[in-house]
Short mmCIF file of C-alpha atoms and ligand atoms in Angstrom, two decimals:
data_model
loop_
_atom_site.label_atom_id
_atom_site.label_comp_id
_atom_site.label_asym_id
_atom_site.label_seq_id
_atom_site.Cartn_x
_atom_site.Cartn_y
_atom_site.Cartn_z
CA THR A 725 -45.92 -6.11 -1.58
CA MET A 726 -45.19 -2.73 -0.02
CA LEU A 727 -44.73 -2.89 3.71
CA ARG A 728 -44.59 0.09 6.03
CA PHE A 729 -42.75 0.26 9.31
CA GLY A 730 -42.95 3.73 10.69
CA HIS A 731 -46.30 3.87 12.39
CA MET A 732 -46.41 1.13 14.99
CA ALA A 733 -46.13 2.21 18.60
CA LEU A 734 -43.83 -0.19 20.38
CA PRO A 735 -43.07 -0.08 24.10
CA GLY A 736 -39.66 0.11 25.69
CA PRO A 737 -36.54 2.15 25.08
CA LEU A 738 -35.58 0.10 22.00
CA LYS A 739 -38.37 0.68 19.55
CA ARG A 740 -38.11 -1.96 16.91
CA PHE A 741 -40.07 -1.77 13.71
CA PHE A 742 -40.02 -4.96 11.78
CA CYS A 743 -41.82 -7.14 9.30
CA SER A 744 -41.22 -10.12 7.10
CA ILE A 745 -40.71 -10.47 3.38
CA ALA A 746 -41.73 -13.80 1.90
CA ASN A 747 -41.59 -15.25 5.43
CA ALA A 748 -37.81 -15.25 5.28
CA THR A 749 -36.33 -11.77 5.33
CA THR A 750 -36.99 -9.49 8.30
CA VAL A 751 -36.18 -5.81 8.47
CA LEU A 752 -35.70 -3.99 11.74
CA LEU A 753 -35.32 -0.28 12.27
CA ASN A 754 -33.64 0.38 15.58
CA PRO A 755 -33.92 4.14 16.21
CA THR A 756 -31.89 4.00 19.42
CA GLU A 757 -28.89 2.32 17.86
CA ARG A 758 -29.69 4.21 14.65
CA VAL A 759 -29.31 1.15 12.46
CA ILE A 760 -31.48 -0.80 10.02
CA THR A 761 -30.92 -4.57 10.12
CA ILE A 762 -32.00 -7.08 7.49
CA LYS A 763 -31.93 -10.68 8.57
CA ASN A 764 -32.80 -13.98 7.06
CA ALA A 765 -34.88 -16.26 9.30
CA THR A 766 -33.09 -19.35 8.03
CA ASN A 767 -29.63 -17.98 8.69
CA GLU A 768 -29.21 -15.98 11.91
CA ASP A 769 -25.51 -15.42 11.18
CA LYS A 770 -26.15 -13.49 8.00
CA LYS A 771 -27.52 -10.29 9.51
CA MET A 772 -26.87 -7.21 7.45
CA HIS A 773 -26.53 -3.91 9.29
CA PHE A 774 -26.89 -0.43 7.82
CA PRO A 775 -26.24 2.59 10.06
CA LEU A 776 -28.78 5.36 9.32
CA ALA A 777 -26.10 8.01 8.78
CA TRP A 778 -24.26 5.73 6.36
CA LEU A 779 -27.46 4.92 4.41
CA ARG A 780 -28.40 8.59 4.08
CA ASP A 781 -24.81 9.46 3.09
CA ASN A 782 -24.87 6.82 0.37
CA CYS A 783 -28.26 7.55 -1.16
CA PRO A 784 -27.91 6.49 -4.81
CA CYS A 785 -30.45 8.96 -6.24
CA PRO A 786 -29.23 11.41 -8.92
CA VAL A 787 -29.46 14.33 -6.48
CA CYS A 788 -27.12 12.66 -3.96
CA TYR A 789 -24.88 10.67 -6.30
CA SER A 790 -23.40 11.36 -9.71
CA ALA A 791 -23.40 8.12 -11.70
CA SER A 792 -21.35 9.63 -14.53
CA SER A 793 -18.44 10.65 -12.30
CA GLU A 794 -19.02 7.84 -9.76
CA LEU A 795 -18.74 10.43 -7.00
CA ARG A 796 -20.96 11.68 -4.16
CA ASN A 797 -23.03 14.77 -4.93
CA LEU A 798 -24.48 15.18 -1.45
CA LYS A 799 -22.62 18.05 0.16
CA MET A 800 -21.41 17.83 3.74
CA MET A 801 -23.11 21.17 4.43
CA ASP A 802 -26.47 19.63 3.45
CA PHE A 803 -25.90 16.31 5.23
CA CYS A 804 -27.13 15.75 8.79
CA PRO A 805 -25.40 12.70 10.33
CA ARG A 806 -28.17 12.54 12.99
CA VAL A 807 -30.89 12.17 10.33
CA ASN A 808 -33.77 9.88 11.34
CA ALA A 809 -35.71 7.38 9.27
CA VAL A 810 -39.46 8.10 9.27
CA SER A 811 -40.32 4.87 7.50
CA VAL A 812 -38.75 1.87 5.80
CA GLN A 813 -40.45 0.03 2.95
CA MET A 814 -39.35 -3.19 1.33
CA SER A 815 -40.50 -4.07 -2.13
CA GLU A 816 -40.23 -7.67 -3.17
CA GLN A 817 -41.14 -6.90 -6.77
CA SER A 818 -38.51 -4.25 -7.31
CA GLU A 819 -36.05 -6.02 -4.99
CA SER A 820 -35.40 -2.77 -3.17
CA MET A 821 -35.63 -1.00 0.17
CA THR A 822 -36.95 2.55 0.41
CA VAL A 823 -36.22 4.80 3.38
CA SER A 824 -38.07 8.08 4.05
CA TRP A 825 -35.96 10.50 6.04
CA ASP A 826 -36.95 13.29 8.44
CA ASP A 827 -35.02 15.76 6.26
CA GLY A 828 -37.79 15.28 3.67
CA HIS A 829 -35.68 13.11 1.35
CA SER A 830 -36.45 9.56 0.27
CA SER A 831 -33.84 6.97 -0.76
CA SER A 832 -34.23 3.71 -2.60
CA TYR A 833 -31.57 0.97 -2.43
CA ARG A 834 -31.38 -2.20 -4.51
CA LEU A 835 -31.22 -5.33 -2.35
CA GLU A 836 -28.45 -6.73 -4.50
CA TRP A 837 -26.38 -3.63 -3.73
CA LEU A 838 -27.26 -3.79 -0.02
CA ARG A 839 -26.08 -7.38 0.15
CA ALA A 840 -22.78 -6.42 -1.44
CA VAL A 841 -21.97 -3.51 0.87
CA ALA A 842 -23.57 -4.58 4.17
CA PHE A 843 -21.86 -4.17 7.50
CA GLY A 844 -21.47 -7.45 9.39
CA ALA A 845 -21.99 -7.55 13.13
CA ASP A 846 -18.23 -7.73 13.70
CA THR A 847 -15.13 -6.50 11.94
CA ALA A 848 -15.17 -9.45 9.57
CA GLY A 849 -18.21 -7.92 7.87
CA ARG A 850 -18.41 -7.45 4.16
CA GLN A 851 -18.42 -3.67 4.50
CA ARG A 852 -14.67 -3.58 5.14
CA PRO A 853 -12.78 -2.68 1.98
CA PRO A 854 -9.49 -4.39 1.21
CA LEU A 855 -6.29 -2.68 2.31
CA THR A 856 -5.25 -0.10 -0.29
CA ARG A 857 -2.73 -2.58 -1.65
CA ASN A 858 -2.47 -6.35 -1.82
CA ARG A 859 -0.86 -7.92 1.21
CA PRO A 860 2.89 -8.29 0.86
CA VAL A 861 4.12 -11.87 0.82
CA LEU A 862 7.13 -11.94 3.15
CA TRP A 863 10.34 -13.46 1.79
CA CYS A 864 10.59 -15.62 4.86
CA ASP A 865 8.18 -16.89 7.43
CA ALA A 866 9.62 -15.45 10.64
CA SER A 867 8.04 -18.22 12.69
CA LYS A 868 10.03 -20.91 10.89
CA ALA A 869 13.68 -21.71 11.43
CA THR A 870 14.64 -22.19 7.82
CA ALA A 871 13.98 -19.96 4.90
CA PRO A 872 12.07 -21.16 1.90
CA ILE A 873 14.09 -20.58 -1.23
CA TRP A 874 12.61 -17.73 -3.17
CA GLN A 875 13.81 -16.54 -6.54
CA PRO A 876 12.58 -13.42 -8.27
CA LYS A 877 10.31 -13.83 -11.27
CA LYS A 878 12.03 -13.07 -14.58
CA VAL A 879 10.07 -11.56 -17.44
CA ARG A 880 11.12 -10.47 -20.90
CA PHE A 881 11.01 -6.77 -21.73
CA GLU A 882 9.15 -7.39 -24.97
CA HIS A 883 6.43 -9.39 -23.22
CA ILE A 884 5.73 -6.64 -20.70
CA MET A 885 5.62 -4.02 -23.43
CA LYS A 886 3.23 -6.02 -25.64
CA SER A 887 1.01 -8.03 -23.34
CA ASP A 888 -1.37 -6.45 -20.83
CA ALA A 889 -1.78 -9.80 -19.08
CA GLU A 890 2.00 -10.11 -18.68
CA LEU A 891 2.15 -6.53 -17.40
CA LEU A 892 -0.56 -7.25 -14.83
CA LEU A 893 1.25 -10.38 -13.59
CA THR A 894 4.44 -8.35 -13.28
CA LEU A 895 2.72 -5.60 -11.28
CA LEU A 896 1.08 -8.15 -8.97
CA GLU A 897 4.45 -9.80 -8.36
CA LEU A 898 6.05 -6.41 -7.66
CA GLU A 899 3.26 -5.63 -5.21
CA GLU A 900 3.46 -8.96 -3.40
CA ARG A 901 7.19 -9.76 -3.45
CA GLY A 902 8.72 -6.35 -4.09
CA LEU A 903 11.08 -7.44 -6.86
CA VAL A 904 10.87 -8.51 -10.51
CA LEU A 905 13.74 -8.91 -12.98
CA ILE A 906 13.20 -7.81 -16.57
CA GLU A 907 15.46 -9.40 -19.18
CA ASP A 908 16.53 -8.44 -22.67
CA CYS A 909 15.88 -4.72 -22.24
CA GLY A 910 18.87 -3.51 -24.23
CA VAL A 911 21.16 -0.89 -22.70
CA ASP A 912 19.67 2.36 -24.06
CA SER A 913 18.64 4.59 -21.13
CA GLU A 914 15.42 5.39 -23.06
CA VAL A 915 14.34 1.86 -22.11
CA VAL A 916 13.98 2.98 -18.49
CA LYS A 917 11.65 5.79 -19.54
CA ASN A 918 9.66 3.42 -21.75
CA ILE A 919 9.12 0.94 -18.92
CA CYS A 920 7.98 3.79 -16.66
CA LYS A 921 5.48 4.96 -19.27
CA ARG A 922 4.18 1.43 -19.68
CA LEU A 923 3.66 1.17 -15.89
CA SER A 924 2.50 4.76 -15.30
CA PHE A 925 4.81 7.79 -15.50
CA PRO A 926 8.42 8.41 -14.57
CA ARG A 927 8.50 10.51 -11.40
CA THR A 928 10.88 13.42 -11.89
CA THR A 929 13.11 14.16 -8.88
CA HIS A 930 16.12 16.41 -8.35
CA TYR A 931 18.04 13.68 -10.21
CA GLY A 932 15.87 14.31 -13.26
CA GLU A 933 13.30 12.16 -15.06
CA THR A 934 15.86 9.34 -15.15
CA PHE A 935 19.36 9.13 -13.68
CA GLU A 936 22.62 7.38 -14.47
CA MET A 937 24.98 5.91 -11.92
CA ARG A 938 28.63 5.18 -12.58
CA ALA A 939 31.82 5.10 -10.55
CA GLU A 940 33.19 8.64 -10.26
CA ALA A 941 36.57 9.97 -9.07
CA LYS A 942 35.01 12.68 -6.82
CA PRO A 943 31.68 11.19 -5.81
CA ARG A 944 28.84 13.51 -4.84
CA ASN A 945 26.94 10.52 -3.52
CA LEU A 946 28.22 7.20 -2.21
CA GLY A 947 26.27 5.43 -4.96
CA TYR A 948 28.78 6.90 -7.39
CA THR A 949 31.78 5.06 -5.94
CA SER A 950 32.81 1.43 -6.27
CA ASP A 951 32.64 0.58 -2.54
CA ARG A 952 30.31 -1.86 -0.86
CA LEU A 953 27.25 0.12 0.29
CA ASP A 954 25.11 -0.03 3.41
CA PHE A 955 21.62 -1.39 2.81
CA HIS A 956 19.28 1.56 2.27
CA THR A 957 16.02 2.77 0.79
CA ASP A 958 16.23 5.61 -1.73
CA LEU A 959 14.88 9.12 -1.16
CA PRO A 960 14.06 8.76 2.57
CA TYR A 961 14.45 12.56 2.79
CA MET A 962 11.16 12.98 0.88
CA HIS A 963 7.64 12.71 2.29
CA GLU A 964 6.15 12.22 -1.17
CA GLN A 965 8.67 9.51 -1.80
CA PRO A 966 8.55 7.50 -5.03
CA GLY A 967 7.93 3.91 -3.94
CA VAL A 968 8.95 2.04 -7.07
CA GLN A 969 12.35 2.01 -8.71
CA ALA A 970 13.48 0.71 -12.11
CA LEU A 971 17.22 0.08 -12.35
CA LEU A 972 18.77 -0.96 -15.65
CA CYS A 973 22.24 -2.44 -15.83
CA GLN A 974 23.95 -0.85 -18.84
CA VAL A 975 27.53 -1.91 -18.17
CA GLN A 976 28.37 -4.57 -15.58
CA ALA A 977 31.80 -4.87 -13.95
CA SER A 978 33.70 -7.52 -15.88
CA GLY A 979 35.60 -8.73 -12.80
CA PRO A 980 34.18 -9.99 -9.52
CA GLY A 981 31.72 -7.80 -7.57
CA GLY A 982 29.09 -5.31 -8.63
CA ASP A 983 26.33 -7.68 -7.48
CA SER A 984 23.02 -6.11 -6.49
CA LEU A 985 21.80 -6.94 -3.00
CA PHE A 986 18.15 -6.74 -2.04
CA ALA A 987 16.72 -7.28 1.44
CA ASP A 988 13.08 -7.58 2.42
CA GLY A 989 12.50 -4.82 4.98
CA PHE A 990 9.09 -6.28 5.91
CA SER A 991 10.57 -9.72 6.73
CA ALA A 992 13.25 -8.01 8.82
CA ALA A 993 10.58 -5.92 10.58
CA GLU A 994 8.59 -9.07 11.31
CA HIS A 995 11.69 -10.72 12.80
CA ILE A 996 12.22 -7.73 15.12
CA ARG A 997 8.52 -7.69 16.04
CA ARG A 998 8.73 -11.30 17.22
CA SER A 999 12.15 -11.21 18.87
CA ARG A 1000 12.32 -7.68 20.27
CA PRO A 1001 8.86 -6.10 20.67
CA ASP A 1002 10.40 -3.27 22.70
CA LEU A 1003 12.67 -2.27 19.81
CA PHE A 1004 9.87 -2.84 17.30
CA ARG A 1005 7.79 -0.27 19.19
CA LEU A 1006 10.58 2.28 18.83
CA LEU A 1007 11.10 1.50 15.14
CA THR A 1008 7.39 1.96 14.41
CA THR A 1009 6.93 5.15 16.47
CA VAL A 1010 10.14 7.21 16.72
CA PRO A 1011 10.45 9.69 13.86
CA VAL A 1012 13.84 9.67 12.18
CA ARG A 1013 14.88 12.79 10.30
CA PHE A 1014 16.60 12.41 6.94
CA ARG A 1015 18.29 15.14 4.95
CA ASP A 1016 20.12 15.50 1.66
CA ARG A 1017 21.43 18.74 0.23
CA GLY A 1018 23.76 19.74 -2.51
CA GLN A 1019 23.74 20.87 -6.09
CA LEU A 1020 22.84 19.08 -9.27
CA ALA A 1021 23.44 20.86 -12.58
CA ASP A 1022 22.65 24.53 -11.86
CA ARG A 1023 20.11 23.87 -9.11
CA ARG A 1024 20.63 23.62 -5.37
CA PHE A 1025 18.48 21.27 -3.30
CA ASP A 1026 17.83 20.75 0.41
CA LEU A 1027 15.41 17.90 1.06
CA VAL A 1028 14.25 17.00 4.58
CA ALA A 1029 11.67 14.46 5.76
CA THR A 1030 10.91 12.49 8.90
CA HIS A 1031 9.56 8.94 8.99
CA ALA A 1032 9.31 6.10 11.47
CA THR A 1033 11.75 3.39 10.35
CA ILE A 1034 8.87 0.92 10.00
CA GLU A 1035 5.48 2.28 8.93
CA LEU A 1036 2.33 0.23 9.45
CA ASP A 1037 -0.92 0.39 7.53
CA CYS A 1038 -3.55 0.14 10.28
CA GLN A 1039 -7.31 0.01 9.90
CA PRO A 1040 -9.59 1.17 12.74
CA ASP A 1041 -10.88 -2.39 13.17
CA GLY A 1042 -7.37 -3.61 14.01
CA GLU A 1043 -6.33 -5.17 10.71
CA TRP A 1044 -2.84 -4.07 9.75
CA CYS A 1045 0.07 -4.81 7.48
CA TYR A 1046 3.47 -3.33 6.77
CA ARG A 1047 3.36 -0.17 4.65
CA ARG A 1048 6.88 1.21 4.23
CA VAL A 1049 10.37 1.08 5.66
CA HIS A 1050 12.78 4.01 5.64
CA PHE A 1051 16.42 3.33 6.25
CA SER A 1052 19.50 5.15 5.02
CA ASN A 1053 22.38 5.54 7.40
CA GLN A 1054 24.10 7.94 5.05
CA GLN A 1055 21.19 10.34 4.85
CA ARG A 1056 20.00 10.12 8.46
CA ASP A 1057 20.35 13.68 9.82
CA LEU A 1058 22.67 14.37 12.77
CA LEU A 1059 19.90 16.47 14.35
CA GLN A 1060 17.01 14.43 15.75
CA ALA A 1061 14.12 15.38 18.01
CA TRP A 1062 14.72 12.34 20.24
CA PRO A 1063 14.30 12.60 24.02
CA LEU A 1064 17.67 12.34 25.76
CA ALA A 1065 16.53 9.30 27.75
CA ASP A 1066 15.57 7.38 24.58
CA VAL A 1067 18.61 8.04 22.42
CA GLN A 1068 20.54 4.92 23.45
CA LEU A 1069 17.61 2.56 22.82
CA ILE A 1070 16.83 4.20 19.48
CA TYR A 1071 20.38 3.51 18.32
CA ASP A 1072 20.07 -0.05 19.64
CA ALA A 1073 16.88 -0.46 17.60
CA LEU A 1074 18.38 0.93 14.38
CA LYS A 1075 21.42 -1.34 14.79
CA ALA A 1076 19.23 -4.37 15.52
CA PHE A 1077 17.22 -3.74 12.34
CA ASN A 1078 20.41 -3.45 10.31
CA ASP A 1079 21.81 -6.61 11.95
CA VAL A 1080 18.79 -8.60 10.79
CA ILE A 1081 19.13 -7.17 7.27
CA GLU A 1082 22.85 -7.95 7.17
CA GLY A 1083 22.44 -11.41 8.69
CA ARG A 1084 24.45 -10.45 11.78
CA ASP A 1085 21.62 -11.09 14.18
CA ILE A 1086 22.50 -14.38 15.86
CA SER A 1087 18.85 -15.45 16.01
CA SER A 1088 18.24 -14.88 12.31
CA ASP A 1089 19.78 -15.96 9.06
CA SER A 1090 20.58 -13.45 6.35
CA SER A 1091 19.48 -15.88 3.67
CA LYS A 1092 15.98 -15.38 5.01
CA VAL A 1093 15.78 -11.73 4.03
CA GLN A 1094 18.57 -11.18 1.53
CA LEU A 1095 18.96 -11.88 -2.14
CA GLN A 1096 22.04 -11.36 -4.30
CA VAL A 1097 21.84 -10.94 -8.07
CA LYS A 1098 24.55 -9.88 -10.47
CA LEU A 1099 22.55 -8.05 -13.13
CA ARG A 1100 23.77 -8.69 -16.63
CA SER A 1101 23.92 -5.79 -19.03
CA GLY A 1102 20.45 -5.29 -20.49
CA GLU A 1103 18.82 -6.65 -17.33
CA MET A 1104 16.57 -4.47 -15.17
CA ALA A 1105 15.48 -4.76 -11.55
CA LEU A 1106 12.02 -3.40 -10.87
CA PHE A 1107 11.62 -3.10 -7.12
CA ASP A 1108 9.58 -1.73 -4.25
CA ASN A 1109 11.64 1.10 -2.79
CA SER A 1110 9.22 1.47 0.10
CA ARG A 1111 9.84 -2.11 1.20
CA LEU A 1112 13.19 -3.42 -0.03
CA LEU A 1113 16.54 -2.13 1.12
CA HIS A 1114 19.18 -2.40 -1.54
CA SER A 1115 22.94 -2.34 -1.77
CA ARG A 1116 25.68 -3.69 -3.98
CA THR A 1117 28.98 -5.40 -3.48
CA GLY A 1118 32.23 -3.55 -4.21
CA PHE A 1119 33.77 -3.84 -7.65
CA SER A 1120 36.60 -2.49 -9.77
CA GLY A 1121 36.53 -1.00 -13.23
CA GLU A 1122 33.61 0.28 -15.21
CA ARG A 1123 29.99 -0.25 -14.17
CA GLN A 1124 26.99 1.84 -15.19
CA LEU A 1125 23.30 1.78 -14.28
CA ALA A 1126 20.34 3.89 -15.41
CA GLY A 1127 17.32 4.30 -13.18
CA ALA A 1128 14.00 6.01 -12.66
CA TYR A 1129 11.37 6.27 -9.97
CA LEU A 1130 7.61 5.84 -10.04
CA LEU A 1131 4.82 6.54 -7.53
CA TRP A 1132 3.09 3.52 -5.99
CA ASP A 1133 -0.27 5.31 -6.27
CA GLU A 1134 0.10 5.46 -10.05
CA VAL A 1135 1.37 1.88 -10.34
CA LEU A 1136 -1.49 0.55 -8.17
CA SER A 1137 -3.96 2.53 -10.26
CA ARG A 1138 -2.52 0.79 -13.34
CA ARG A 1139 -2.84 -2.62 -11.67
CA ARG A 1140 -6.49 -1.99 -10.71
CA THR A 1141 -7.50 -0.73 -14.16
CA LEU A 1142 -5.73 -3.68 -15.81
CA GLU A 1143 -7.64 -6.05 -13.53
CA SER A 1144 -10.90 -4.45 -14.49
CA GLN A 1145 -9.97 -4.38 -18.18
CA LEU A 1146 -8.94 -8.05 -18.12
CA GLN A 1147 -11.78 -8.86 -15.70
CA ILE A 1148 -9.49 -10.37 -13.11
CA GLY A 1149 -9.61 -9.89 -9.36
CA ARG A 1150 -12.01 -7.93 -7.23
CA GLN A 1151 -14.38 -5.75 -9.24
CA ASP A 1152 -15.83 -2.78 -7.41
ZN1 LIG B 236 -30.78 11.12 -2.58
#
């Protein structure tokens, strides 16, 4: 049954062209609101909306869309966002909807596809894609007084290297909790590179493809001493900052100390958001400038970047989650573009954030956001450098770590392709 809509003269400013399919599905073209709506008579709530500009933009024909590359062929220079529909035809037999456009083009859409990508009337519609990453699971629920006990997942090196399913579970855990411990890695620094290649690629920085950290007599960086460190994120002085870090313990201090400390920056941010919204606003908006310069091998470097301390991932419809935190007292530049009148409060905000991380905030409890692990030699921490702040306790004697960085984009790409390969999760 082919049904035409374009040629009925309807009165009023809102011309509606409609008809029924099998007495159940109705299609309306609303030229004023520039939207086509499909609704089911038996379920008023399940209206599907398709803006005209969006439909024309997403024409699936071979001229407009390249199926082989899964990319849009329609050029912006040939696309008119004010295009009008001349007619709409529904075909029950072919389960499709055909739109003729006033630019002379005609587009045919499968109903099955339309159902999958429809806009809902509100922001909860199906059209909304997921956030670019899975939602982080906070280490503590800021609304509760006591912290649930959370321990990082431990996986064996060999299992990650051999099993794609184990690798996927590890990446999902890293994405949701920000920390996974990998056991029985051995102490060869090549292991760090191998893990990176299994996950994606090692991200070369001024420290090289991988780096080693040991106590030094004349440290170039505070990481190379044996003192207790401030909690920090690595590489805050980069805009294209690697978000994942692999850190292998090669030699652990035999005496007390040398424990790794991890704190959930998102849980701390959530605590500030609830207890001090005024400071939270500063932490999410005021740019902080970071800088690191020096020389490594025969090459000088001077890296500068600015970030808000807490970055949010916000969608236009209001959905949001935490994206990244940037905090390194050592590498925060002395020069800042802060208005004179705000300087005091900005310092108050930075200190308040650190107090929550360190457990010095009287209204919070450090056990809520902080985790202490003494890595054994051959043990590796794989962690989210864009979320966790890390530190270590002081120690004496020999201690050596090898590390490498990876880009979240590459790691997330790996997670998505594994999901599709193993047919797990959202397929799109
Ligand atoms: Zn087309």
